[in-house]
Structure formats: C-alpha cells, structure tokens
PDB file of C-alpha atoms in Angstrom:
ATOM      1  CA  UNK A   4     -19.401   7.660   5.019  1.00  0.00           C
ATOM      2  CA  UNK A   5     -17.078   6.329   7.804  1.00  0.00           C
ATOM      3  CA  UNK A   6     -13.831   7.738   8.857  1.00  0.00           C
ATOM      4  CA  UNK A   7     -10.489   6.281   7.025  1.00  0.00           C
ATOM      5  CA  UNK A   8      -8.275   3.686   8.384  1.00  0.00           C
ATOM      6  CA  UNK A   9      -4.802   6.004   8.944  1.00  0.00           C
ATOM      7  CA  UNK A  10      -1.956   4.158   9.969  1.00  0.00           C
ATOM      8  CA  UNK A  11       1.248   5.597  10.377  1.00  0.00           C
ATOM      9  CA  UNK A  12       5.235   4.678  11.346  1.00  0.00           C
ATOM     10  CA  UNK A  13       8.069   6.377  11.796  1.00  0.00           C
ATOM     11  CA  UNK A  14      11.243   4.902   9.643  1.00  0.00           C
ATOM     12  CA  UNK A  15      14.765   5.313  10.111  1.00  0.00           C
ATOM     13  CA  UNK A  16      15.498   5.628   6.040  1.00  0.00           C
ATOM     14  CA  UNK A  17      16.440   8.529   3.431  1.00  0.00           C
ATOM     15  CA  UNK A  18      12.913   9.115   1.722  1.00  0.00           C
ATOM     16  CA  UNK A  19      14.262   8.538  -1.651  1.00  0.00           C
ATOM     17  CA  UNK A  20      14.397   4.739  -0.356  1.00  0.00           C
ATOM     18  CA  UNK A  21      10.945   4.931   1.095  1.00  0.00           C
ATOM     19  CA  UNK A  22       9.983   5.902  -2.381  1.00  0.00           C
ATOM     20  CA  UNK A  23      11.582   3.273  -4.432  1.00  0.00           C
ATOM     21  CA  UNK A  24      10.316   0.644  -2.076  1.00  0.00           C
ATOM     22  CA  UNK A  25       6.431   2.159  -2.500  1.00  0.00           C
ATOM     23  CA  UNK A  26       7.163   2.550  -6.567  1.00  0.00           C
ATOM     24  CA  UNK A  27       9.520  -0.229  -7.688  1.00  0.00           C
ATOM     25  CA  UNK A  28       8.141  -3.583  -8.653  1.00  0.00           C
ATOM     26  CA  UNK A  29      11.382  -5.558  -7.807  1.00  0.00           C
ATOM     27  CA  UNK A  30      11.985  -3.919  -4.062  1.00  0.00           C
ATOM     28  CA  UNK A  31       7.938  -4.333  -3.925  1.00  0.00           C
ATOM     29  CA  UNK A  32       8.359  -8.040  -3.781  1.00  0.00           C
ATOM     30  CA  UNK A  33      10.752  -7.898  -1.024  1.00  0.00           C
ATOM     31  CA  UNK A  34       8.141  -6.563   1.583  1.00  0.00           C
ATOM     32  CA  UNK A  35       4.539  -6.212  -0.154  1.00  0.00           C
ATOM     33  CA  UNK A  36       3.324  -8.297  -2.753  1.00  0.00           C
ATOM     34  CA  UNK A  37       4.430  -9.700  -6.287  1.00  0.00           C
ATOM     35  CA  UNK A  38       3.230  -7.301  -8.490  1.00  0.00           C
ATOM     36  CA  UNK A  39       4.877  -7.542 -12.553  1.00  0.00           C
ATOM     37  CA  UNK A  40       2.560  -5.431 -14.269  1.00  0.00           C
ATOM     38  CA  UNK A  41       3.409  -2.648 -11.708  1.00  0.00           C
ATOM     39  CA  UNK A  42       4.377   0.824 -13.752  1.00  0.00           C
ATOM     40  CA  UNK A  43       4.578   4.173 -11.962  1.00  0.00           C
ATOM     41  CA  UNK A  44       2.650   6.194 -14.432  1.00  0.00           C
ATOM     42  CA  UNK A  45      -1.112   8.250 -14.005  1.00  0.00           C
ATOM     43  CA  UNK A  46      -3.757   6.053 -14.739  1.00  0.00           C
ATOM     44  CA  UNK A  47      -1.947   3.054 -15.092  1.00  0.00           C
ATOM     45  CA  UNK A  48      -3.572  -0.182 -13.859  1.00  0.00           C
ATOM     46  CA  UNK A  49      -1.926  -3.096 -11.824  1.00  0.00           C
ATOM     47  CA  UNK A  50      -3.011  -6.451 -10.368  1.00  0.00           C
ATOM     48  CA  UNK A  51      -2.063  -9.190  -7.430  1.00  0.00           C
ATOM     49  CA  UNK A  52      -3.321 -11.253  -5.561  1.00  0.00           C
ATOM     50  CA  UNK A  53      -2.382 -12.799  -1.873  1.00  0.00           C
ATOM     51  CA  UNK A  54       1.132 -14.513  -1.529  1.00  0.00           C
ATOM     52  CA  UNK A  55       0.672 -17.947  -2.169  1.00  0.00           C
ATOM     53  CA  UNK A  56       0.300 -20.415  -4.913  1.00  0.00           C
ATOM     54  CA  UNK A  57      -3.945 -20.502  -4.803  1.00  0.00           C
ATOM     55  CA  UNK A  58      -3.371 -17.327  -6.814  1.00  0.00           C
ATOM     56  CA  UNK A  59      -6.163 -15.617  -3.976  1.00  0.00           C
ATOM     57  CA  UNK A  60      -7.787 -12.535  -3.769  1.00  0.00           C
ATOM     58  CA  UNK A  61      -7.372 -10.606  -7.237  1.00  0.00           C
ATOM     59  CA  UNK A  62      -6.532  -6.964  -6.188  1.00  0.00           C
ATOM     60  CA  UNK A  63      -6.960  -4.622  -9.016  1.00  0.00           C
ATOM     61  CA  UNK A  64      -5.218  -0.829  -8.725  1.00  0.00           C
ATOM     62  CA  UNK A  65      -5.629   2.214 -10.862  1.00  0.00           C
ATOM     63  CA  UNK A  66      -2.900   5.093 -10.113  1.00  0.00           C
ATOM     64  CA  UNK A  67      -4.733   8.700  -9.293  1.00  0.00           C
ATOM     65  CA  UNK A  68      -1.947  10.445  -8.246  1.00  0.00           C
ATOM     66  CA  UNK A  69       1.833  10.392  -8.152  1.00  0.00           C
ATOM     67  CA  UNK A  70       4.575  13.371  -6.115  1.00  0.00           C
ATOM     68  CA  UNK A  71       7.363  12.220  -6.520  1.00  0.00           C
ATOM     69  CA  UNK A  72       8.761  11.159  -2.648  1.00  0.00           C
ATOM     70  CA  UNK A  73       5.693  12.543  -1.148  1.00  0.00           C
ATOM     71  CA  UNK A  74       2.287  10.937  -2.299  1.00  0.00           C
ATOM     72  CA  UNK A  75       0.783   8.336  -4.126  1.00  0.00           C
ATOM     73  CA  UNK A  76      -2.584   7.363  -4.644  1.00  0.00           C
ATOM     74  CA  UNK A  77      -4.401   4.839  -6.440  1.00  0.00           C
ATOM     75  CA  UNK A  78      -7.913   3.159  -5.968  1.00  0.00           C
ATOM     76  CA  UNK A  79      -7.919  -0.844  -4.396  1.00  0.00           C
ATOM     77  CA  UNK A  80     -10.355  -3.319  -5.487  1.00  0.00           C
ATOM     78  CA  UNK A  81     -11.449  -6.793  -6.036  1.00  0.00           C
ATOM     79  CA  UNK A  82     -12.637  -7.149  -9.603  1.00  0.00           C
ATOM     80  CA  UNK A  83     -14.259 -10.698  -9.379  1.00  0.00           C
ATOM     81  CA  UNK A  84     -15.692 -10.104  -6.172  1.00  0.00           C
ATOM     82  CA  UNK A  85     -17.549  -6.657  -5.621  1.00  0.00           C
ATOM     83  CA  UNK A  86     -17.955  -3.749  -7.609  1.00  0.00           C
ATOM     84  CA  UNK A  87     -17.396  -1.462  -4.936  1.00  0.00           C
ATOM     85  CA  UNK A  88     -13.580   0.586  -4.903  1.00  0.00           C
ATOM     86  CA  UNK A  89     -11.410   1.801  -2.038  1.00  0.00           C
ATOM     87  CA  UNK A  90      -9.013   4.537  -2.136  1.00  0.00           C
ATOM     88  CA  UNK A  91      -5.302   4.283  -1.227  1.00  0.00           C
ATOM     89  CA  UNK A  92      -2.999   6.885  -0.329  1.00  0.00           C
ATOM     90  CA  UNK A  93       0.791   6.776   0.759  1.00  0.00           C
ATOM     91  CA  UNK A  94       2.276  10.056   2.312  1.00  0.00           C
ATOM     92  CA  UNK A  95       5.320  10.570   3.124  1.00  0.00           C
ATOM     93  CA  UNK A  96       6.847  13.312   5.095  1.00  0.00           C
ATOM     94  CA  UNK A  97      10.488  13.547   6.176  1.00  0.00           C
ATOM     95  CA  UNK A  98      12.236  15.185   8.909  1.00  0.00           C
ATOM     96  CA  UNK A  99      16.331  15.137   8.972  1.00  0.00           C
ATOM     97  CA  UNK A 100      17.174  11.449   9.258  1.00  0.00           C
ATOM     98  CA  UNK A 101      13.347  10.000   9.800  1.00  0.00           C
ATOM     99  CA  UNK A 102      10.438   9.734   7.415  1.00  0.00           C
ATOM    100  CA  UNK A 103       7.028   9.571   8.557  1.00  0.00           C
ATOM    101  CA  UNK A 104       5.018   7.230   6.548  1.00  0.00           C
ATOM    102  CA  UNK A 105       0.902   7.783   6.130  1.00  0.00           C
ATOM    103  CA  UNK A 106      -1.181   5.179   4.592  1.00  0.00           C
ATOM    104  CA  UNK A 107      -5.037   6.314   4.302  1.00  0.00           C
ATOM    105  CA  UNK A 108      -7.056   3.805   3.338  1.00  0.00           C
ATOM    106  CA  UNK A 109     -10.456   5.253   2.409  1.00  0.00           C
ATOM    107  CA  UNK A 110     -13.976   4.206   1.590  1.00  0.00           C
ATOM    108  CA  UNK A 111     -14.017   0.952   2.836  1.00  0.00           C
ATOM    109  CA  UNK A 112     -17.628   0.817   3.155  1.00  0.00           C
ATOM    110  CA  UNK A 113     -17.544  -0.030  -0.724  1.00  0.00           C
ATOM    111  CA  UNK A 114     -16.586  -3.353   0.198  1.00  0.00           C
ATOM    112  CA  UNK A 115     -19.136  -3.900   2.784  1.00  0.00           C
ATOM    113  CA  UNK A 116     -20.844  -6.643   0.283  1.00  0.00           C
ATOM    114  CA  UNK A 117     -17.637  -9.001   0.703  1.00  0.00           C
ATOM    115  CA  UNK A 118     -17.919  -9.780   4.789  1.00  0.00           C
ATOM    116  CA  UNK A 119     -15.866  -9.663   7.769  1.00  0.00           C
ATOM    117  CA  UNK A 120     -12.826 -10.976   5.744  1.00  0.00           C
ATOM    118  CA  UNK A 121     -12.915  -7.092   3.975  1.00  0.00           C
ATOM    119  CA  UNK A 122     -14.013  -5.353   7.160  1.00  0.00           C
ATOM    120  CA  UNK A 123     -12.412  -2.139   8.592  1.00  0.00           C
ATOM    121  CA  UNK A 124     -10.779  -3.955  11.680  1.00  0.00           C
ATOM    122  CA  UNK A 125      -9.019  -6.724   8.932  1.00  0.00           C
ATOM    123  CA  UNK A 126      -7.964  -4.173   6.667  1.00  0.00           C
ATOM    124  CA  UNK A 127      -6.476  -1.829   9.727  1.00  0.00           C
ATOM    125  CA  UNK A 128      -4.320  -5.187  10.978  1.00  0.00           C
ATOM    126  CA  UNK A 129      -3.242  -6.315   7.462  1.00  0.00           C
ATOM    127  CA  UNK A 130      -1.797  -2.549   7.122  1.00  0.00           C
ATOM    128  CA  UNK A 131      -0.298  -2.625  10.415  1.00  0.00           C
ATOM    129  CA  UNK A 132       1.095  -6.116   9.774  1.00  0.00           C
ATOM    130  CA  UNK A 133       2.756  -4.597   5.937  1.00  0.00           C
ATOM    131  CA  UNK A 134       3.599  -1.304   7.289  1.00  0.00           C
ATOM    132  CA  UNK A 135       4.641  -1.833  10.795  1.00  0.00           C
ATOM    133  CA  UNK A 136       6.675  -5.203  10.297  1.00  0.00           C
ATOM    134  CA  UNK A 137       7.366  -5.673   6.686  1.00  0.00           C
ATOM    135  CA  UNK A 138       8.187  -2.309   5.282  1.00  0.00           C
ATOM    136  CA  UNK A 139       9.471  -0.946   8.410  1.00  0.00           C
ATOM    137  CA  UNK A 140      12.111  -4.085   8.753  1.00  0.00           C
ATOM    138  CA  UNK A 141      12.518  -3.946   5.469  1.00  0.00           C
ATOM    139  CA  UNK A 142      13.475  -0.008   5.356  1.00  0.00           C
ATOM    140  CA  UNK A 143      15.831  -0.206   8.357  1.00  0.00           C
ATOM    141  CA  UNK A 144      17.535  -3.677   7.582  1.00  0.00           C
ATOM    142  CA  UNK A 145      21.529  -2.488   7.320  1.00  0.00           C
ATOM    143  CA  UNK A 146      21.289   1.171   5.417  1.00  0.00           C
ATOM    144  CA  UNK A 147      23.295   1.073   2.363  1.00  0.00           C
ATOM    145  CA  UNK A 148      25.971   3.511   3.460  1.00  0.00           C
TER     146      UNK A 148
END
C-alpha cells in the first residue's frame, strides 16, 4: 500500500465558504468541475467528467462521510475504465481568519491498470493545480463583506 497524496493550502476565507464551495453544485462549477447530479447526502452517488465538450474521463463518486465544515469523504473512480476505487477526503481546519484545507487522496494504486495518465505524480499536480490555483483564487477573490 503506498503512502497518500496530501496536499494542503492555507486560505484567507470564513470556513462556512470553504464549505459551500466543496458541497454546492453551482459554486462547484466556478472552480472544480460541472457536476448536476451533485447532492450532499451519505451514500449518494455523483458523476463528471473533464471540462470540455469530448465529454472525457467519466469520474464516478460515492459520499462516505460528511461533518459539516470539517470533512468530507467520498470514493473517486473511473467506471468505464478500471475497476479499481480511490478514496477522497477534504479536511478542513480553521484558525481565526484562515482555514487550512487537507485533501488526502488515497489508494491510488487501484488505478495502477490505467497508466501514467492516472499515476501518483499526475494526480498530485492536477490537485495542486484545483486546490492551489482554482479554489484558492476562487476563495480569496473580493470577500463578500
């Protein structure tokens, strides 16, 4: 079993933001991906694929675990193209005017069947790129005081 990718950022937002932007399908689309069947509920499913019109990449989610603006988790997987399932976690934890947001991304070995294009190093800079950049500019973009 190999370690988890863990990826964390600092961001300059109330965590009851952070948490709408993780949970809610609409803000979602502003920084992640396009996800409409999206519902914050234990067990539920939800698919999407890459950005783009080639409708790429099928992602297929199943929620584990939900605290409210502290944790979620749900599995990560590609339905039409391995069997194997990855395990997604977002922490948060906040101190006064920052919160610290924790992505583990775990069992990625499962996917070892798909190739380089599903390998450690590409899922470690695709977080990066959607935590780092894309939530994180998203977050901090003028605060809605």
């Amino acid at each position: 079993m190999n370690d988890p990718i863990i990826i964390q950022y600092k961001v300059n937002a109330p965590v009851e933001k952070v948490w709408n932007a993780l949970t809610d399908k609409d803000e979602m689309k502003n920084w992640y991906f396009d996800i409409p069947d999206f519902k914050l509920g234990l067990f539920e499913i939800f698919n999407f694929y890459e950005p783009g019109e080639e409708k790429k990449y099928h992602h297929q989610a199943q929620i584990l675990e939900i605290i409210p603006n502290q944790k979620l988790k749900h599995t990560w997987y590609y339905p039409e193209l391995s069997k194997g399932k990855t395990l997604v976690s977002w922490e948060l934890q906040t101190d006064e005017k920052e919160v610290l947001i924790r992505l583990i991304h775990d069992e990625i070995e499962n996917l070892q069947d798909l190739g380089e294009s599903f390998s450690e190093e590409a899922f470690e800079e695709g977080w990066h790129e959607i935590i780092g950049k894309s939530l994180k500019s998203y977050l901090e973009k003028e605060n809605d005081i």
